[in-house]
mmCIF file of C-alpha atoms in Angstrom:
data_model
loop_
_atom_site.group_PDB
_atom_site.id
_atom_site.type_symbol
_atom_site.label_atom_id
_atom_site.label_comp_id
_atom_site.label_asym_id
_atom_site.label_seq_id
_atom_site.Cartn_x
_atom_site.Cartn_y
_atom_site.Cartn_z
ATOM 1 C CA UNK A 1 -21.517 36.043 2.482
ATOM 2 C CA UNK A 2 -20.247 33.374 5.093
ATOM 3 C CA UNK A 3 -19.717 34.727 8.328
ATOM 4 C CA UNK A 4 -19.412 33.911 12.652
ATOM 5 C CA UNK A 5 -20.921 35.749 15.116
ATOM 6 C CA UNK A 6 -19.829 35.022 18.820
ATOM 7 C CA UNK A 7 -23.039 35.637 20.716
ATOM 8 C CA UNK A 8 -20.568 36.230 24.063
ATOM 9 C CA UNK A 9 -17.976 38.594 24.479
ATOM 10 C CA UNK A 10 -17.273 37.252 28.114
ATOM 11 C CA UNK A 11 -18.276 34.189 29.642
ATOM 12 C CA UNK A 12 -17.025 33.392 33.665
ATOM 13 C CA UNK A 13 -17.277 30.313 35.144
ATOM 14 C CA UNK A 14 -16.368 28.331 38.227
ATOM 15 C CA UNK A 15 -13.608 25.871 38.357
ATOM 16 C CA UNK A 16 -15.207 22.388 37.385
ATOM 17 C CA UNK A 17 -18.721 23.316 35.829
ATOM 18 C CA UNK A 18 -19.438 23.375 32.344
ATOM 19 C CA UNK A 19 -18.421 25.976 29.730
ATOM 20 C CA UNK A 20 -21.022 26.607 27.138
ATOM 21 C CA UNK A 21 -19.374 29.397 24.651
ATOM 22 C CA UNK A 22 -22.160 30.321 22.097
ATOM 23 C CA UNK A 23 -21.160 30.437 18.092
ATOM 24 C CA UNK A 24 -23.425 31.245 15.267
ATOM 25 C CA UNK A 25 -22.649 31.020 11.445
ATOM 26 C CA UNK A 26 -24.145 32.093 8.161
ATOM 27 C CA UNK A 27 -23.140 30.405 5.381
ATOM 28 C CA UNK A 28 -24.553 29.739 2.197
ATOM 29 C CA UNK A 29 -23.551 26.131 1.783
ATOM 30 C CA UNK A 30 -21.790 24.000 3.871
ATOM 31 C CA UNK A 31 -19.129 25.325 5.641
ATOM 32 C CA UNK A 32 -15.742 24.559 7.131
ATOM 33 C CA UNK A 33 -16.103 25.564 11.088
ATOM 34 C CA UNK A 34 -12.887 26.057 13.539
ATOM 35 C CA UNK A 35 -12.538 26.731 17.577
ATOM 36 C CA UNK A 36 -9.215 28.282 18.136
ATOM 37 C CA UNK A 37 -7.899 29.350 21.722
ATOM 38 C CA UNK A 38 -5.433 32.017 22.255
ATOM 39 C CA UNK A 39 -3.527 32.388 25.305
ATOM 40 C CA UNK A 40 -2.306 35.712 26.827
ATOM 41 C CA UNK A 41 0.641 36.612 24.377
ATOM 42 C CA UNK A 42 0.291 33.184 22.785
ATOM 43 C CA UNK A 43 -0.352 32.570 19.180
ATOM 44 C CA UNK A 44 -3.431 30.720 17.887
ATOM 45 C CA UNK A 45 -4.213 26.665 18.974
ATOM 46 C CA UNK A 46 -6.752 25.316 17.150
ATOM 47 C CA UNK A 47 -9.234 22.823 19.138
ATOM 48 C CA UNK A 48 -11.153 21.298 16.838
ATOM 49 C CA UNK A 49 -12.766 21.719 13.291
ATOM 50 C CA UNK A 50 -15.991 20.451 11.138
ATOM 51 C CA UNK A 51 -15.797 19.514 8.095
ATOM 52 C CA UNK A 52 -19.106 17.609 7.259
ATOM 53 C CA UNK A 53 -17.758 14.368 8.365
ATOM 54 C CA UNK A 54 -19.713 14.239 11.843
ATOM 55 C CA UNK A 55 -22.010 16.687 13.766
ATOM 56 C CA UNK A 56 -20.550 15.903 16.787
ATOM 57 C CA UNK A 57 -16.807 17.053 17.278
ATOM 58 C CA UNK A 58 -14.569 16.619 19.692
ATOM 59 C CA UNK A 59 -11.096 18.524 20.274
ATOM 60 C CA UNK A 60 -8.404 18.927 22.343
ATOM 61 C CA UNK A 61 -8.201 19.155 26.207
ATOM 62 C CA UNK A 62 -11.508 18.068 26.751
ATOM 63 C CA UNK A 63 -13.632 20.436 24.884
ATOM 64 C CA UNK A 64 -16.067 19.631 21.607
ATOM 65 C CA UNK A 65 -18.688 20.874 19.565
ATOM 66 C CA UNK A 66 -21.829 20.209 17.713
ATOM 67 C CA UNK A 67 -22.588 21.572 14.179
ATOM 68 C CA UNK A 68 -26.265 22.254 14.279
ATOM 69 C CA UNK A 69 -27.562 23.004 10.771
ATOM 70 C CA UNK A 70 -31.323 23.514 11.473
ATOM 71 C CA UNK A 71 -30.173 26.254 14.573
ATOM 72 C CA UNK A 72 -27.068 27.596 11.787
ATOM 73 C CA UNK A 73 -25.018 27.191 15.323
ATOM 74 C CA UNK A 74 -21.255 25.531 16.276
ATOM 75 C CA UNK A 75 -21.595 25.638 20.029
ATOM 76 C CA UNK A 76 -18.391 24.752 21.960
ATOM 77 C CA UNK A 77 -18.519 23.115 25.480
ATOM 78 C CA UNK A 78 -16.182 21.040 27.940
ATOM 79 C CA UNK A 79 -18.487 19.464 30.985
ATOM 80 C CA UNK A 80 -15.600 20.571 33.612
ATOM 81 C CA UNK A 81 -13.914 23.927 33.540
ATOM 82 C CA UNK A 82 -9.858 23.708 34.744
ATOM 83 C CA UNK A 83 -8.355 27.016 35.802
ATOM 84 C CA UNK A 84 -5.953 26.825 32.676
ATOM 85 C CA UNK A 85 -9.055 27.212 30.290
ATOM 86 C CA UNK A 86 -8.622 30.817 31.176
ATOM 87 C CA UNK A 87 -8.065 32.217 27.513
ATOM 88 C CA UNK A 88 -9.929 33.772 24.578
ATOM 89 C CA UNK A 89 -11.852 31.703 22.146
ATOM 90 C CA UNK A 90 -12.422 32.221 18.178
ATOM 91 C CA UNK A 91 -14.775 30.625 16.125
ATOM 92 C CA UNK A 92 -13.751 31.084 12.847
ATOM 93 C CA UNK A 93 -15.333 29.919 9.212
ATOM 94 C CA UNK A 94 -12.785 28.797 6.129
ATOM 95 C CA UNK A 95 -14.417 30.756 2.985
ATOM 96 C CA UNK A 96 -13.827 27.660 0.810
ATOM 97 C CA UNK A 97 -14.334 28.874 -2.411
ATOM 98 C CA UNK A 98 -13.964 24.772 -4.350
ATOM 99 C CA UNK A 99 -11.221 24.405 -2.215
ATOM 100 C CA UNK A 100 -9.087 27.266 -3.877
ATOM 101 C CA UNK A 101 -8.832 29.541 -0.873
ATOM 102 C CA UNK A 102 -7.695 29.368 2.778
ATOM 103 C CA UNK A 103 -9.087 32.631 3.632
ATOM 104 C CA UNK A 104 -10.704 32.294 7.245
ATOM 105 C CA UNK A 105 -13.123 34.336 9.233
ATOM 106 C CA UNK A 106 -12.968 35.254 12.589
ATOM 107 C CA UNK A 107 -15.792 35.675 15.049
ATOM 108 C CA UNK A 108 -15.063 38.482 17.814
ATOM 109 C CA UNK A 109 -13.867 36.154 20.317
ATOM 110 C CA UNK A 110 -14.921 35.287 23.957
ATOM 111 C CA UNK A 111 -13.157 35.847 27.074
ATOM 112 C CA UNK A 112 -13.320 33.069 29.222
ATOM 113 C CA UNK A 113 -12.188 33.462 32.683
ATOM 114 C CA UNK A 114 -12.634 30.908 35.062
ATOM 115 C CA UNK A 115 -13.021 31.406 39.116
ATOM 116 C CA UNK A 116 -11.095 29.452 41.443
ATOM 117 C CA UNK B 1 7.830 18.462 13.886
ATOM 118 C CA UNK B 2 9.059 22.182 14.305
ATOM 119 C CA UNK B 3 5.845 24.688 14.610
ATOM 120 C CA UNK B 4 5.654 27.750 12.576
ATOM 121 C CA UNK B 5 8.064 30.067 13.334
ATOM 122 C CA UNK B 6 7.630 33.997 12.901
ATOM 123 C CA UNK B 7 10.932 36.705 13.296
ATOM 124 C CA UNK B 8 11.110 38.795 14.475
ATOM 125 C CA UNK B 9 8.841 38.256 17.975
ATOM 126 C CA UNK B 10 8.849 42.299 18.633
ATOM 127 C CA UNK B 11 9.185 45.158 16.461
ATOM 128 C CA UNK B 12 9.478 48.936 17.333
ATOM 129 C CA UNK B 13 9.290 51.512 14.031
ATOM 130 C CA UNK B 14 8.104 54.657 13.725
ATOM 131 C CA UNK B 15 5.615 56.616 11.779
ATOM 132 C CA UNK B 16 6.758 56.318 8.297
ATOM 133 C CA UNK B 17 9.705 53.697 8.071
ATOM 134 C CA UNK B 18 8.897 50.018 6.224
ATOM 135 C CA UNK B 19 9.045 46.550 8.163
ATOM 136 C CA UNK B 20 9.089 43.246 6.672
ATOM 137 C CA UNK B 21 8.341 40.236 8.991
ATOM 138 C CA UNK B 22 9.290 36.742 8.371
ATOM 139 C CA UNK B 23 7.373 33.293 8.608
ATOM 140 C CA UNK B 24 8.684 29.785 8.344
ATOM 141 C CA UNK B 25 5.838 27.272 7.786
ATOM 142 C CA UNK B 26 5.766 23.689 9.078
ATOM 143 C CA UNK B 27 7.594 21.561 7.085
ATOM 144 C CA UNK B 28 6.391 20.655 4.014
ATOM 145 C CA UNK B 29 3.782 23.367 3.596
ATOM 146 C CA UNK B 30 2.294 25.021 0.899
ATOM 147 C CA UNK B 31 0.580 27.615 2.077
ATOM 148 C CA UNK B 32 0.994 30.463 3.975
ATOM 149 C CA UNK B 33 -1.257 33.333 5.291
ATOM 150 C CA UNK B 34 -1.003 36.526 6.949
ATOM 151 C CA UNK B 35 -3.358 38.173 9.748
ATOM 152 C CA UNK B 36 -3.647 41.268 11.412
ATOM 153 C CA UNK B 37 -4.921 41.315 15.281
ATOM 154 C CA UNK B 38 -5.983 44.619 16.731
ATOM 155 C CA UNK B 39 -8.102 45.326 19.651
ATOM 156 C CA UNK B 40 -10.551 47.093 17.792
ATOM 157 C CA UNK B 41 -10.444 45.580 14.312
ATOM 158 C CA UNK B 42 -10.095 41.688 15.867
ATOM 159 C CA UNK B 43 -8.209 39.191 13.709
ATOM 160 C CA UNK B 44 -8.388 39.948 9.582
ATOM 161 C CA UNK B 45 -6.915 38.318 6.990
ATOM 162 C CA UNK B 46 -4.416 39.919 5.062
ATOM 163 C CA UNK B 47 -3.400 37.577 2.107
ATOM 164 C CA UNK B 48 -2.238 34.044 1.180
ATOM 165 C CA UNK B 49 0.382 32.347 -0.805
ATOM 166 C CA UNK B 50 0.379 29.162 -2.449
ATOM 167 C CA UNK B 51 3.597 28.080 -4.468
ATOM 168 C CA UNK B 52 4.949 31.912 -4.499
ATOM 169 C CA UNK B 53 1.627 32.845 -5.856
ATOM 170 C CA UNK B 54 -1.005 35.103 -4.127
ATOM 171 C CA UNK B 55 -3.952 33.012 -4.332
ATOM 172 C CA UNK B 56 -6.550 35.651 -1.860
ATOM 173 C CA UNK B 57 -6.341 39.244 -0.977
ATOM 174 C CA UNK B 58 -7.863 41.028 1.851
ATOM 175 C CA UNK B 59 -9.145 44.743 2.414
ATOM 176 C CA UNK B 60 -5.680 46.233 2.875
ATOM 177 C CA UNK B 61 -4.288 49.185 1.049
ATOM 178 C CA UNK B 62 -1.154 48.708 -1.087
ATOM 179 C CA UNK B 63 1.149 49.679 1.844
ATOM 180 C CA UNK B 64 0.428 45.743 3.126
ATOM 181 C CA UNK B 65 2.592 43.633 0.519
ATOM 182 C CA UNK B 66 4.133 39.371 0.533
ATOM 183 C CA UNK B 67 5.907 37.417 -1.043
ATOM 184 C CA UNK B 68 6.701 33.445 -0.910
ATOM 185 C CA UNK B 69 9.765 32.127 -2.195
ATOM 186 C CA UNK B 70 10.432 28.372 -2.959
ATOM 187 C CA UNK B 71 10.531 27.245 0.155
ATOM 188 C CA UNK B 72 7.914 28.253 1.424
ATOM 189 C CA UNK B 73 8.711 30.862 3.306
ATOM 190 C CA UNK B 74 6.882 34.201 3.340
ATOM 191 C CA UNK B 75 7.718 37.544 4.270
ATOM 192 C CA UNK B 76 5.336 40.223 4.464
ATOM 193 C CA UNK B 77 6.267 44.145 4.227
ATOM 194 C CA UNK B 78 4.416 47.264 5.537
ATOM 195 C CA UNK B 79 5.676 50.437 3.988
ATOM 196 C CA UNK B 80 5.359 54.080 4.939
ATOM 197 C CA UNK B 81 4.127 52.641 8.471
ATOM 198 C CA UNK B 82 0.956 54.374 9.755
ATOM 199 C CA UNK B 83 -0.155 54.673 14.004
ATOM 200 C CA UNK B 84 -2.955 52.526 13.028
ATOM 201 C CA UNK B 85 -0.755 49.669 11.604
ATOM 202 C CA UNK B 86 0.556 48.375 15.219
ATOM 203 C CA UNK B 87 -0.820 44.864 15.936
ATOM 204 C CA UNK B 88 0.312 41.250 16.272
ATOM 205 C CA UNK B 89 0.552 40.010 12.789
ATOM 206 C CA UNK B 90 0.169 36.343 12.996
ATOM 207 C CA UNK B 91 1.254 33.753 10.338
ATOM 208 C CA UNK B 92 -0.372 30.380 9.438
ATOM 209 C CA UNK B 93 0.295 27.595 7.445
ATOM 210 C CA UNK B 94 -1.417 24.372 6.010
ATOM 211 C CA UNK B 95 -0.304 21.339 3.607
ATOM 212 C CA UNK B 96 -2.325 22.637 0.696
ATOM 213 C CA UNK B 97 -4.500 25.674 -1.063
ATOM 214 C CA UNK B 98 -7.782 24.989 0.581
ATOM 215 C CA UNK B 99 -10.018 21.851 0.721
ATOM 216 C CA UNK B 100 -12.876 21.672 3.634
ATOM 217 C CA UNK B 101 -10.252 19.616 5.424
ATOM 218 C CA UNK B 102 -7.477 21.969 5.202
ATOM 219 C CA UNK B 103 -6.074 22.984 8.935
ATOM 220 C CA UNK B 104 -4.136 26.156 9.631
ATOM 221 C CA UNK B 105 -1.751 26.324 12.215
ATOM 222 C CA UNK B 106 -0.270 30.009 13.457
ATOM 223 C CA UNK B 107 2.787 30.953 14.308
ATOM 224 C CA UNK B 108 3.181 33.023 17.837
ATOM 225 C CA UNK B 109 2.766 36.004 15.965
ATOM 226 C CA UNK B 110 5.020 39.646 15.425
ATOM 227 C CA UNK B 111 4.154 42.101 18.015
ATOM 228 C CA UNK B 112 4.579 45.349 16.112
ATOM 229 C CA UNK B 113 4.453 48.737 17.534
ATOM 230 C CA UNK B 114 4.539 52.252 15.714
ATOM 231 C CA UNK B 115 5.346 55.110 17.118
#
């Protein structure tokens, strides 16, 4: 079965230094991989996705991630944390059954707050 | 392009009554699908329509029912509402049924409470 684990719960960092939020997946073939933020009271934005094209992706607002198969990890960082970072982060696998479904898992999520 | 759109924004009911919440996709959208988000349960996926067909089902009792009509739109409907079913139920929607490059993109969600 195809599933995320967050390896974080909470991660706090200091206004400009890197943000390193940890994501692990099991999947039995390749998978379809998704960061989404959520803002207090905010829906869901998605950041960026994988989808086999290249190991290296980047998203919005500065952050990106690399799809490591060998390490079976999605790691998301952004070299320079800004105060309005501050938010909860999903990593989230699309159970892509040939296409046919759109069901997506969600990892835990990981509080990121970020010190002035 | 308008975003998806979810009515009401907050819902109070109490043990027992139904509640059926409403999401607009993005324009020219296919698919729609439902989420719960609890504090201790995190974010699980309820179901998803495709052309006013359920195409995926997820672990929820028969109380948790949809529907999508011809344009797209989907409503969802809780009956005989439990303590347990208070959450933000979030909608999503995407061009087509799946596909590894298939994107969701959520609505700001339905704060429901039950008292």
């Amino acid at each position: 079965a195809q599933s995320v684990t967050q390896l974080d719960s909470h991660v706090s960092v200091s206004e400009g230094t890197p943000v390193l939020l940890r994501c692990n997946y099991s999947s039995s073939y390749s998978p379809s991989l998704f960061w989404y933020v959520q803002h207090p009271n905010k829906g869901l934005q998605l950041l960026l996705k994988y989808t086999s094209a290249a190991t290296l992706v980047k998203g919005i607002n500065g952050f990106e991630a690399e799809f490591k198969k060998s390490e079976t990890s999605f790691h998301l960082t952004k070299p320079s944390a800004h105060m309005s970072d501050a938010a909860e982060y999903f990593c989230v696998v699309n159970l892509n059954y040939g296409g046919a479904t759109n069901k997506l898992i969600f990892g835990t999520g990981t509080l990121l707050a970020v010190q002035p | 392009k308008a975003g998806v759109t979810q009515t009401p924004r907050y819902l109070i009911k109490t043990r027992g009554q139904q509640v059926t919440l409403s999401c607009s996709p993005i324009s020219g959208h296919r698919s729609v699908s439902w989420y719960q988000q609890t504090p201790g349960q995190g974010l699980q996926f309820l179901f998803e329509y495709f052309s006013e067909t359920q195409r995926n089902k997820g672990n929820f009792p028969g109380r948790f029912s949809g529907r999508q009509f011809s344009n797209s739109r989907s409503e969802m409907n809780v009956s005989t509402l439990e303590l347990g079913d208070s959450a933000l139920y979030l909608c999503a929607s995407s061009l087509s049924a799946g596909g590894a490059t298939d994107t969701q993109y959520f609505g700001p969600g339905t704060r429901l409470t039950v008292l």
